[in-house]
Structures are given as C-alpha cells and as structure tokens.
Amino acid sequence: MLFRKRAWDLMRDDFATVDEAASLAEAVRALRASQKKAPENNVVLVMGKSGGKDVLKGVVSVWTVLAALDENVLRDPELKVAREGDFDKAFARASAVCTHTPLDTHMEPDVPTLKPNDPMPVVLELFLRRRRGWAVVQENGKVLGVILVADLYRELSGDIAAAL
C-alpha cells in the first residue's frame, strides 16, 4: 500500500488561508476557526498575488504564533514585574501589540511542498527531512491542499496495523 498512495490521497482540500496583508491577529483567528472543524490543524497558508494569480507566500503555524508570543509578549519587561492583578492587563496589552504586527515578520516563507502524484515514500521523506508538521500540495503554482503529520501517521499506522 505504501507505493499506491499519493499526496493527493492524503491531502485536505479544506484549509485556512489569509492574505499576505493580514495581521498576525487575523491569522490566529483563521487558525482557530479552522480548528473548530479540524482540531489537529496547525497551519494557515499566507496567500498573495503575482501576475494576477493567487500564489503561496508562506505559512503561519502554531509554532510561529508561539514564537511571536515568546519574543514579543513573554519577554516584555513589564510582565516580569507585574503583580498578579496587573498581569492579565499587561499580557492582554502585549498580546494585542504583538498580534497586530504584519505577517511578513512572522510567517515561514520556506514552505515544504509536494506534487499531487508524489508517492507516499516521497511524502514521508519530506516530512522527516524538513521536520515540519505540515506540507503543502501544489501543482503548477496552484495550492491544492495541505497534508498534516497526523494525516500521514494515520495512513502509515493503518498499514502497519494491517501488516501485524
């Protein structure tokens, strides 16, 4: 079964997107909305225009959101000296400032991509080599879908269990 399955078979064609002009707050809202349908989703695609066509500019993942919070919120000197009652206000203020920054400072522009006909071993190799929890499936520059590491594991573990 390993060589019969393709990226096309694993990908989700319902995925969250935001425009490249969006703020980090908009990406967080899009990610939270997509997680209502698919709780394991951990990525939002950042799309832009080039020559009148939609093109993938990068990705905002839960890791990039957490890194932004660490860098811009948790390291805020005011939070370190805030009393318990003031901490929530200081955290909310720092979070608002952080999430209203442009996406280009937070998105990952180096996106692991697959072609729809890539076989399962190519998909697995990309996930292992790039160490990301997601990959984008594209054909001729058009985004067709997203594969999450949970999708890959579900497929592979099913084959492993069937072989036991």
Short mmCIF file of N, CA and C in Angstrom, two decimals:
data_model
loop_
_atom_site.label_atom_id
_atom_site.label_comp_id
_atom_site.label_asym_id
_atom_site.label_seq_id
_atom_site.Cartn_x
_atom_site.Cartn_y
_atom_site.Cartn_z
N MET A 1 0.81 -1.21 0.00
CA MET A 1 0.00 0.00 0.00
C MET A 1 0.85 1.27 0.00
N LEU A 2 2.06 1.17 0.53
CA LEU A 2 2.91 2.35 0.66
C LEU A 2 3.14 3.05 -0.67
N PHE A 3 3.32 2.29 -1.74
CA PHE A 3 3.61 2.90 -3.04
C PHE A 3 2.35 3.23 -3.83
N ARG A 4 1.20 2.76 -3.39
CA ARG A 4 -0.05 3.05 -4.10
C ARG A 4 -0.62 4.41 -3.74
N LYS A 5 -0.43 4.80 -2.52
CA LYS A 5 -0.98 6.08 -2.04
C LYS A 5 -0.11 7.24 -2.53
N ARG A 6 -0.78 8.34 -2.80
CA ARG A 6 -0.12 9.55 -3.30
C ARG A 6 -0.47 10.72 -2.37
N ALA A 7 0.26 11.79 -2.55
CA ALA A 7 -0.02 13.00 -1.76
C ALA A 7 -1.48 13.40 -1.92
N TRP A 8 -2.00 13.25 -3.12
CA TRP A 8 -3.40 13.57 -3.42
C TRP A 8 -4.36 12.84 -2.47
N ASP A 9 -4.03 11.58 -2.16
CA ASP A 9 -4.89 10.75 -1.30
C ASP A 9 -4.89 11.22 0.15
N LEU A 10 -3.82 11.87 0.56
CA LEU A 10 -3.68 12.28 1.96
C LEU A 10 -4.11 13.71 2.24
N MET A 11 -4.08 14.55 1.21
CA MET A 11 -4.25 15.99 1.44
C MET A 11 -5.68 16.38 1.81
N ARG A 12 -5.74 17.47 2.53
CA ARG A 12 -7.01 18.11 2.87
C ARG A 12 -7.20 19.26 1.89
N ASP A 13 -8.36 19.31 1.28
CA ASP A 13 -8.59 20.41 0.35
C ASP A 13 -9.34 21.57 1.00
N ASP A 14 -9.65 21.43 2.27
CA ASP A 14 -10.27 22.50 3.05
C ASP A 14 -9.21 22.99 4.05
N PHE A 15 -8.64 24.14 3.79
CA PHE A 15 -7.56 24.64 4.63
C PHE A 15 -7.71 26.14 4.83
N ALA A 16 -7.14 26.63 5.91
CA ALA A 16 -7.25 28.05 6.26
C ALA A 16 -6.25 28.87 5.46
N THR A 17 -6.70 30.06 5.03
CA THR A 17 -5.82 31.00 4.32
C THR A 17 -6.06 32.41 4.83
N VAL A 18 -5.04 33.23 4.69
CA VAL A 18 -5.15 34.66 4.93
C VAL A 18 -4.36 35.37 3.83
N ASP A 19 -4.69 36.61 3.60
CA ASP A 19 -3.96 37.42 2.63
C ASP A 19 -2.64 37.88 3.25
N GLU A 20 -1.65 38.07 2.42
CA GLU A 20 -0.33 38.49 2.90
C GLU A 20 -0.38 39.84 3.61
N ALA A 21 -1.40 40.65 3.37
CA ALA A 21 -1.53 41.94 4.03
C ALA A 21 -2.16 41.82 5.42
N ALA A 22 -2.56 40.62 5.80
CA ALA A 22 -3.23 40.39 7.09
C ALA A 22 -2.25 40.58 8.25
N SER A 23 -2.82 40.74 9.43
CA SER A 23 -2.01 40.82 10.64
C SER A 23 -1.91 39.43 11.26
N LEU A 24 -1.05 39.30 12.24
CA LEU A 24 -0.94 38.03 12.96
C LEU A 24 -2.26 37.71 13.65
N ALA A 25 -2.98 38.73 14.10
CA ALA A 25 -4.29 38.51 14.75
C ALA A 25 -5.26 37.83 13.78
N GLU A 26 -5.27 38.26 12.53
CA GLU A 26 -6.16 37.64 11.54
C GLU A 26 -5.76 36.19 11.27
N ALA A 27 -4.48 35.92 11.27
CA ALA A 27 -4.02 34.54 11.08
C ALA A 27 -4.43 33.67 12.27
N VAL A 28 -4.33 34.21 13.47
CA VAL A 28 -4.74 33.47 14.67
C VAL A 28 -6.24 33.19 14.60
N ARG A 29 -7.04 34.18 14.21
CA ARG A 29 -8.49 33.96 14.09
C ARG A 29 -8.81 32.90 13.04
N ALA A 30 -8.13 32.94 11.90
CA ALA A 30 -8.36 31.95 10.83
C ALA A 30 -7.97 30.55 11.31
N LEU A 31 -6.88 30.45 12.03
CA LEU A 31 -6.44 29.15 12.54
C LEU A 31 -7.43 28.61 13.56
N ARG A 32 -7.88 29.45 14.47
CA ARG A 32 -8.87 29.00 15.47
C ARG A 32 -10.17 28.56 14.81
N ALA A 33 -10.61 29.28 13.80
CA ALA A 33 -11.84 28.90 13.09
C ALA A 33 -11.67 27.56 12.39
N SER A 34 -10.52 27.34 11.78
CA SER A 34 -10.31 26.07 11.08
C SER A 34 -10.19 24.91 12.07
N GLN A 35 -9.71 25.18 13.28
CA GLN A 35 -9.58 24.13 14.28
C GLN A 35 -10.93 23.68 14.84
N LYS A 36 -11.96 24.46 14.63
CA LYS A 36 -13.30 24.02 15.04
C LYS A 36 -13.74 22.84 14.20
N LYS A 37 -13.35 22.83 12.91
CA LYS A 37 -13.69 21.71 12.02
C LYS A 37 -12.66 20.60 12.10
N ALA A 38 -11.41 20.97 12.24
CA ALA A 38 -10.30 20.01 12.25
C ALA A 38 -9.33 20.40 13.37
N PRO A 39 -9.57 19.90 14.60
CA PRO A 39 -8.77 20.32 15.75
C PRO A 39 -7.26 20.10 15.59
N GLU A 40 -6.87 19.15 14.77
CA GLU A 40 -5.44 18.88 14.60
C GLU A 40 -4.76 19.84 13.63
N ASN A 41 -5.54 20.71 12.98
CA ASN A 41 -4.94 21.66 12.04
C ASN A 41 -4.04 22.63 12.80
N ASN A 42 -2.85 22.85 12.27
CA ASN A 42 -1.90 23.72 12.95
C ASN A 42 -1.24 24.72 12.01
N VAL A 43 -1.91 25.03 10.89
CA VAL A 43 -1.28 25.87 9.89
C VAL A 43 -2.29 26.72 9.12
N VAL A 44 -1.87 27.95 8.79
CA VAL A 44 -2.65 28.86 7.93
C VAL A 44 -1.75 29.25 6.77
N LEU A 45 -2.26 29.10 5.55
CA LEU A 45 -1.49 29.48 4.37
C LEU A 45 -1.63 30.98 4.13
N VAL A 46 -0.52 31.62 3.84
CA VAL A 46 -0.50 33.05 3.54
C VAL A 46 -0.42 33.20 2.03
N MET A 47 -1.47 33.81 1.46
CA MET A 47 -1.58 33.92 0.00
C MET A 47 -1.39 35.37 -0.43
N GLY A 48 -0.86 35.53 -1.63
CA GLY A 48 -0.69 36.85 -2.22
C GLY A 48 -0.96 36.79 -3.71
N LYS A 49 -0.75 37.88 -4.38
CA LYS A 49 -0.97 37.95 -5.83
C LYS A 49 0.37 38.14 -6.53
N SER A 50 0.48 37.50 -7.68
CA SER A 50 1.64 37.68 -8.55
C SER A 50 1.17 37.48 -9.97
N GLY A 51 1.24 38.52 -10.77
CA GLY A 51 0.76 38.42 -12.14
C GLY A 51 -0.72 38.13 -12.22
N GLY A 52 -1.49 38.61 -11.25
CA GLY A 52 -2.93 38.39 -11.24
C GLY A 52 -3.36 37.03 -10.72
N LYS A 53 -2.41 36.19 -10.33
CA LYS A 53 -2.74 34.85 -9.82
C LYS A 53 -2.47 34.77 -8.33
N ASP A 54 -3.27 33.94 -7.65
CA ASP A 54 -3.01 33.67 -6.24
C ASP A 54 -1.75 32.81 -6.13
N VAL A 55 -0.84 33.22 -5.25
CA VAL A 55 0.38 32.45 -5.03
C VAL A 55 0.63 32.30 -3.53
N LEU A 56 1.24 31.19 -3.19
CA LEU A 56 1.59 30.92 -1.80
C LEU A 56 2.81 31.75 -1.42
N LYS A 57 2.67 32.55 -0.39
CA LYS A 57 3.76 33.40 0.08
C LYS A 57 4.48 32.81 1.29
N GLY A 58 3.75 32.01 2.06
CA GLY A 58 4.33 31.42 3.25
C GLY A 58 3.26 30.78 4.11
N VAL A 59 3.65 30.46 5.33
CA VAL A 59 2.76 29.76 6.25
C VAL A 59 2.93 30.35 7.64
N VAL A 60 1.82 30.43 8.36
CA VAL A 60 1.85 30.73 9.79
C VAL A 60 1.37 29.47 10.49
N SER A 61 2.23 28.92 11.33
CA SER A 61 1.87 27.71 12.07
C SER A 61 1.68 28.05 13.54
N VAL A 62 1.19 27.10 14.30
CA VAL A 62 1.05 27.34 15.74
C VAL A 62 2.42 27.65 16.34
N TRP A 63 3.47 27.05 15.80
CA TRP A 63 4.82 27.32 16.31
C TRP A 63 5.23 28.76 16.05
N THR A 64 4.90 29.31 14.90
CA THR A 64 5.28 30.70 14.63
C THR A 64 4.47 31.65 15.52
N VAL A 65 3.23 31.30 15.81
CA VAL A 65 2.43 32.12 16.73
C VAL A 65 3.04 32.08 18.13
N LEU A 66 3.39 30.87 18.59
CA LEU A 66 4.00 30.75 19.92
C LEU A 66 5.34 31.48 19.99
N ALA A 67 6.13 31.40 18.92
CA ALA A 67 7.42 32.10 18.89
C ALA A 67 7.21 33.61 18.95
N ALA A 68 6.19 34.10 18.25
CA ALA A 68 5.88 35.54 18.28
C ALA A 68 5.47 35.97 19.68
N LEU A 69 4.67 35.14 20.35
CA LEU A 69 4.27 35.46 21.72
C LEU A 69 5.47 35.45 22.65
N ASP A 70 6.35 34.47 22.48
CA ASP A 70 7.55 34.41 23.32
C ASP A 70 8.41 35.65 23.12
N GLU A 71 8.63 35.99 21.89
CA GLU A 71 9.51 37.12 21.57
C GLU A 71 8.92 38.47 21.95
N ASN A 72 7.63 38.65 21.68
CA ASN A 72 7.02 39.97 21.84
C ASN A 72 6.17 40.15 23.09
N VAL A 73 5.78 39.06 23.71
CA VAL A 73 4.89 39.17 24.87
C VAL A 73 5.58 38.68 26.14
N LEU A 74 6.00 37.43 26.12
CA LEU A 74 6.54 36.84 27.35
C LEU A 74 7.86 37.47 27.79
N ARG A 75 8.56 38.09 26.86
CA ARG A 75 9.82 38.76 27.20
C ARG A 75 9.63 40.24 27.51
N ASP A 76 8.38 40.67 27.55
CA ASP A 76 8.08 42.07 27.87
C ASP A 76 8.50 42.33 29.32
N PRO A 77 9.37 43.29 29.57
CA PRO A 77 9.85 43.55 30.93
C PRO A 77 8.73 43.91 31.90
N GLU A 78 7.65 44.52 31.41
CA GLU A 78 6.54 44.88 32.29
C GLU A 78 5.86 43.64 32.87
N LEU A 79 5.85 42.55 32.12
CA LEU A 79 5.21 41.33 32.62
C LEU A 79 6.00 40.71 33.76
N LYS A 80 7.29 40.90 33.77
CA LYS A 80 8.13 40.30 34.81
C LYS A 80 7.94 40.98 36.16
N VAL A 81 7.54 42.23 36.14
CA VAL A 81 7.37 42.96 37.39
C VAL A 81 5.89 43.19 37.73
N ALA A 82 5.00 42.74 36.88
CA ALA A 82 3.57 42.96 37.10
C ALA A 82 3.08 42.12 38.27
N ARG A 83 2.23 42.73 39.06
CA ARG A 83 1.58 41.98 40.13
C ARG A 83 0.50 41.11 39.53
N GLU A 84 0.02 40.18 40.31
CA GLU A 84 -0.95 39.21 39.80
C GLU A 84 -2.15 39.89 39.15
N GLY A 85 -2.73 40.89 39.75
CA GLY A 85 -3.89 41.57 39.19
C GLY A 85 -3.57 42.35 37.93
N ASP A 86 -2.35 42.86 37.85
CA ASP A 86 -1.95 43.64 36.68
C ASP A 86 -1.45 42.76 35.54
N PHE A 87 -1.10 41.52 35.85
CA PHE A 87 -0.51 40.65 34.84
C PHE A 87 -1.46 40.44 33.66
N ASP A 88 -2.73 40.17 33.95
CA ASP A 88 -3.69 39.92 32.87
C ASP A 88 -3.81 41.13 31.94
N LYS A 89 -3.84 42.33 32.52
CA LYS A 89 -3.92 43.54 31.70
C LYS A 89 -2.65 43.72 30.86
N ALA A 90 -1.51 43.51 31.49
CA ALA A 90 -0.24 43.67 30.77
C ALA A 90 -0.11 42.62 29.67
N PHE A 91 -0.55 41.40 29.96
CA PHE A 91 -0.49 40.33 28.96
C PHE A 91 -1.42 40.65 27.79
N ALA A 92 -2.63 41.11 28.08
CA ALA A 92 -3.58 41.45 27.02
C ALA A 92 -3.04 42.59 26.15
N ARG A 93 -2.45 43.60 26.78
CA ARG A 93 -1.88 44.71 26.03
C ARG A 93 -0.72 44.25 25.14
N ALA A 94 0.18 43.47 25.70
CA ALA A 94 1.33 42.98 24.93
C ALA A 94 0.88 42.06 23.81
N SER A 95 -0.13 41.23 24.07
CA SER A 95 -0.65 40.32 23.03
C SER A 95 -1.28 41.11 21.89
N ALA A 96 -2.02 42.16 22.23
CA ALA A 96 -2.66 42.98 21.19
C ALA A 96 -1.60 43.65 20.31
N VAL A 97 -0.56 44.16 20.93
CA VAL A 97 0.52 44.79 20.16
C VAL A 97 1.18 43.76 19.26
N CYS A 98 1.47 42.59 19.81
CA CYS A 98 2.14 41.53 19.05
C CYS A 98 1.31 41.07 17.86
N THR A 99 0.04 40.80 18.09
CA THR A 99 -0.78 40.20 17.03
C THR A 99 -1.22 41.20 15.98
N HIS A 100 -1.01 42.47 16.20
CA HIS A 100 -1.36 43.44 15.17
C HIS A 100 -0.15 43.87 14.34
N THR A 101 0.87 43.04 14.38
CA THR A 101 2.04 43.26 13.54
C THR A 101 1.83 42.57 12.20
N PRO A 102 2.50 43.01 11.15
CA PRO A 102 2.34 42.39 9.83
C PRO A 102 2.82 40.94 9.82
N LEU A 103 2.21 40.15 8.97
CA LEU A 103 2.56 38.73 8.88
C LEU A 103 3.96 38.48 8.36
N ASP A 104 4.48 39.36 7.54
CA ASP A 104 5.77 39.07 6.92
C ASP A 104 6.89 38.90 7.95
N THR A 105 6.70 39.42 9.16
CA THR A 105 7.71 39.24 10.20
C THR A 105 7.53 37.93 10.95
N HIS A 106 6.41 37.25 10.74
CA HIS A 106 6.12 36.02 11.49
C HIS A 106 5.96 34.78 10.63
N MET A 107 5.66 34.94 9.36
CA MET A 107 5.38 33.76 8.54
C MET A 107 6.66 33.04 8.14
N GLU A 108 6.49 31.77 7.85
CA GLU A 108 7.59 30.93 7.35
C GLU A 108 7.51 30.93 5.83
N PRO A 109 8.44 31.59 5.15
CA PRO A 109 8.37 31.65 3.69
C PRO A 109 8.88 30.38 3.00
N ASP A 110 9.68 29.59 3.70
CA ASP A 110 10.26 28.37 3.14
C ASP A 110 9.30 27.21 3.41
N VAL A 111 8.40 26.98 2.47
CA VAL A 111 7.30 26.03 2.66
C VAL A 111 7.64 24.68 2.02
N PRO A 112 7.56 23.58 2.79
CA PRO A 112 7.75 22.26 2.17
C PRO A 112 6.57 21.95 1.25
N THR A 113 6.86 21.64 0.00
CA THR A 113 5.79 21.39 -0.97
C THR A 113 5.94 20.02 -1.61
N LEU A 114 4.80 19.50 -2.01
CA LEU A 114 4.70 18.22 -2.70
C LEU A 114 3.87 18.40 -3.95
N LYS A 115 4.02 17.47 -4.88
CA LYS A 115 3.15 17.41 -6.05
C LYS A 115 2.05 16.40 -5.75
N PRO A 116 0.88 16.54 -6.35
CA PRO A 116 -0.23 15.64 -6.04
C PRO A 116 0.08 14.17 -6.31
N ASN A 117 0.92 13.89 -7.29
CA ASN A 117 1.24 12.50 -7.62
C ASN A 117 2.45 11.94 -6.90
N ASP A 118 3.04 12.71 -5.98
CA ASP A 118 4.18 12.19 -5.23
C ASP A 118 3.74 10.98 -4.41
N PRO A 119 4.48 9.86 -4.50
CA PRO A 119 4.12 8.66 -3.75
C PRO A 119 4.40 8.82 -2.26
N MET A 120 3.81 7.95 -1.48
CA MET A 120 3.92 8.01 -0.02
C MET A 120 5.38 8.06 0.47
N PRO A 121 6.31 7.29 -0.10
CA PRO A 121 7.70 7.40 0.38
C PRO A 121 8.28 8.81 0.20
N VAL A 122 7.91 9.50 -0.85
CA VAL A 122 8.37 10.88 -1.06
C VAL A 122 7.75 11.80 -0.01
N VAL A 123 6.48 11.59 0.28
CA VAL A 123 5.78 12.37 1.31
C VAL A 123 6.46 12.17 2.66
N LEU A 124 6.70 10.91 3.01
CA LEU A 124 7.34 10.58 4.29
C LEU A 124 8.73 11.20 4.37
N GLU A 125 9.50 11.07 3.31
CA GLU A 125 10.86 11.63 3.30
C GLU A 125 10.84 13.15 3.51
N LEU A 126 9.91 13.84 2.87
CA LEU A 126 9.81 15.29 3.03
C LEU A 126 9.50 15.66 4.48
N PHE A 127 8.57 14.95 5.09
CA PHE A 127 8.21 15.24 6.49
C PHE A 127 9.41 14.99 7.41
N LEU A 128 10.12 13.89 7.18
CA LEU A 128 11.26 13.57 8.03
C LEU A 128 12.42 14.54 7.80
N ARG A 129 12.67 14.89 6.57
CA ARG A 129 13.79 15.78 6.24
C ARG A 129 13.52 17.21 6.72
N ARG A 130 12.32 17.70 6.51
CA ARG A 130 12.01 19.11 6.83
C ARG A 130 11.55 19.31 8.27
N ARG A 131 11.17 18.24 8.94
CA ARG A 131 10.75 18.30 10.35
C ARG A 131 9.67 19.35 10.60
N ARG A 132 8.67 19.30 9.79
CA ARG A 132 7.52 20.18 9.94
C ARG A 132 6.29 19.29 10.15
N GLY A 133 5.27 19.86 10.72
CA GLY A 133 4.04 19.11 10.95
C GLY A 133 3.05 19.24 9.81
N TRP A 134 3.51 19.74 8.67
CA TRP A 134 2.63 20.01 7.54
C TRP A 134 3.44 20.14 6.26
N ALA A 135 2.76 19.96 5.15
CA ALA A 135 3.34 20.21 3.82
C ALA A 135 2.20 20.65 2.92
N VAL A 136 2.53 21.46 1.94
CA VAL A 136 1.53 21.98 1.00
C VAL A 136 1.63 21.21 -0.31
N VAL A 137 0.48 20.83 -0.85
CA VAL A 137 0.43 20.15 -2.15
C VAL A 137 0.11 21.20 -3.20
N GLN A 138 1.00 21.32 -4.20
CA GLN A 138 0.85 22.31 -5.26
C GLN A 138 1.03 21.66 -6.62
N GLU A 139 0.36 22.25 -7.61
CA GLU A 139 0.58 21.84 -9.00
C GLU A 139 0.56 23.08 -9.86
N ASN A 140 1.61 23.28 -10.63
CA ASN A 140 1.75 24.47 -11.48
C ASN A 140 1.55 25.77 -10.70
N GLY A 141 2.07 25.80 -9.47
CA GLY A 141 1.97 27.00 -8.65
C GLY A 141 0.65 27.18 -7.93
N LYS A 142 -0.32 26.32 -8.18
CA LYS A 142 -1.63 26.42 -7.53
C LYS A 142 -1.68 25.49 -6.32
N VAL A 143 -2.12 26.04 -5.19
CA VAL A 143 -2.26 25.24 -3.98
C VAL A 143 -3.50 24.37 -4.11
N LEU A 144 -3.30 23.06 -3.93
CA LEU A 144 -4.41 22.11 -4.00
C LEU A 144 -4.85 21.64 -2.62
N GLY A 145 -3.91 21.59 -1.68
CA GLY A 145 -4.26 21.09 -0.37
C GLY A 145 -3.09 21.12 0.59
N VAL A 146 -3.36 20.62 1.79
CA VAL A 146 -2.37 20.56 2.86
C VAL A 146 -2.39 19.14 3.43
N ILE A 147 -1.21 18.63 3.73
CA ILE A 147 -1.10 17.35 4.44
C ILE A 147 -0.53 17.66 5.81
N LEU A 148 -1.18 17.17 6.84
CA LEU A 148 -0.69 17.32 8.21
C LEU A 148 0.00 16.03 8.62
N VAL A 149 0.93 16.13 9.55
CA VAL A 149 1.64 14.94 10.01
C VAL A 149 0.65 13.92 10.58
N ALA A 150 -0.46 14.37 11.16
CA ALA A 150 -1.48 13.44 11.67
C ALA A 150 -2.10 12.63 10.55
N ASP A 151 -2.28 13.23 9.37
CA ASP A 151 -2.82 12.51 8.22
C ASP A 151 -1.85 11.43 7.76
N LEU A 152 -0.58 11.79 7.70
CA LEU A 152 0.46 10.84 7.29
C LEU A 152 0.55 9.69 8.28
N TYR A 153 0.58 10.00 9.56
CA TYR A 153 0.66 8.96 10.58
C TYR A 153 -0.55 8.04 10.54
N ARG A 154 -1.73 8.61 10.40
CA ARG A 154 -2.95 7.81 10.35
C ARG A 154 -2.88 6.79 9.21
N GLU A 155 -2.42 7.23 8.05
CA GLU A 155 -2.32 6.35 6.89
C GLU A 155 -1.26 5.27 7.10
N LEU A 156 -0.08 5.67 7.54
CA LEU A 156 1.00 4.71 7.73
C LEU A 156 0.71 3.73 8.86
N SER A 157 0.17 4.22 9.97
CA SER A 157 -0.11 3.33 11.09
C SER A 157 -1.21 2.33 10.74
N GLY A 158 -2.14 2.73 9.88
CA GLY A 158 -3.16 1.78 9.42
C GLY A 158 -2.54 0.64 8.63
N ASP A 159 -1.57 0.97 7.77
CA ASP A 159 -0.87 -0.07 7.01
C ASP A 159 -0.03 -0.95 7.93
N ILE A 160 0.60 -0.35 8.93
CA ILE A 160 1.41 -1.12 9.88
C ILE A 160 0.52 -2.08 10.66
N ALA A 161 -0.60 -1.58 11.17
CA ALA A 161 -1.52 -2.41 11.95
C ALA A 161 -2.08 -3.55 11.10
N ALA A 162 -2.36 -3.29 9.84
CA ALA A 162 -2.89 -4.34 8.95
C ALA A 162 -1.84 -5.41 8.68
N ALA A 163 -0.57 -5.04 8.73
CA ALA A 163 0.50 -5.99 8.45
C ALA A 163 0.83 -6.86 9.66
N LEU A 164 0.39 -6.48 10.83
CA LEU A 164 0.71 -7.24 12.06
C LEU A 164 -0.11 -8.50 12.20
#
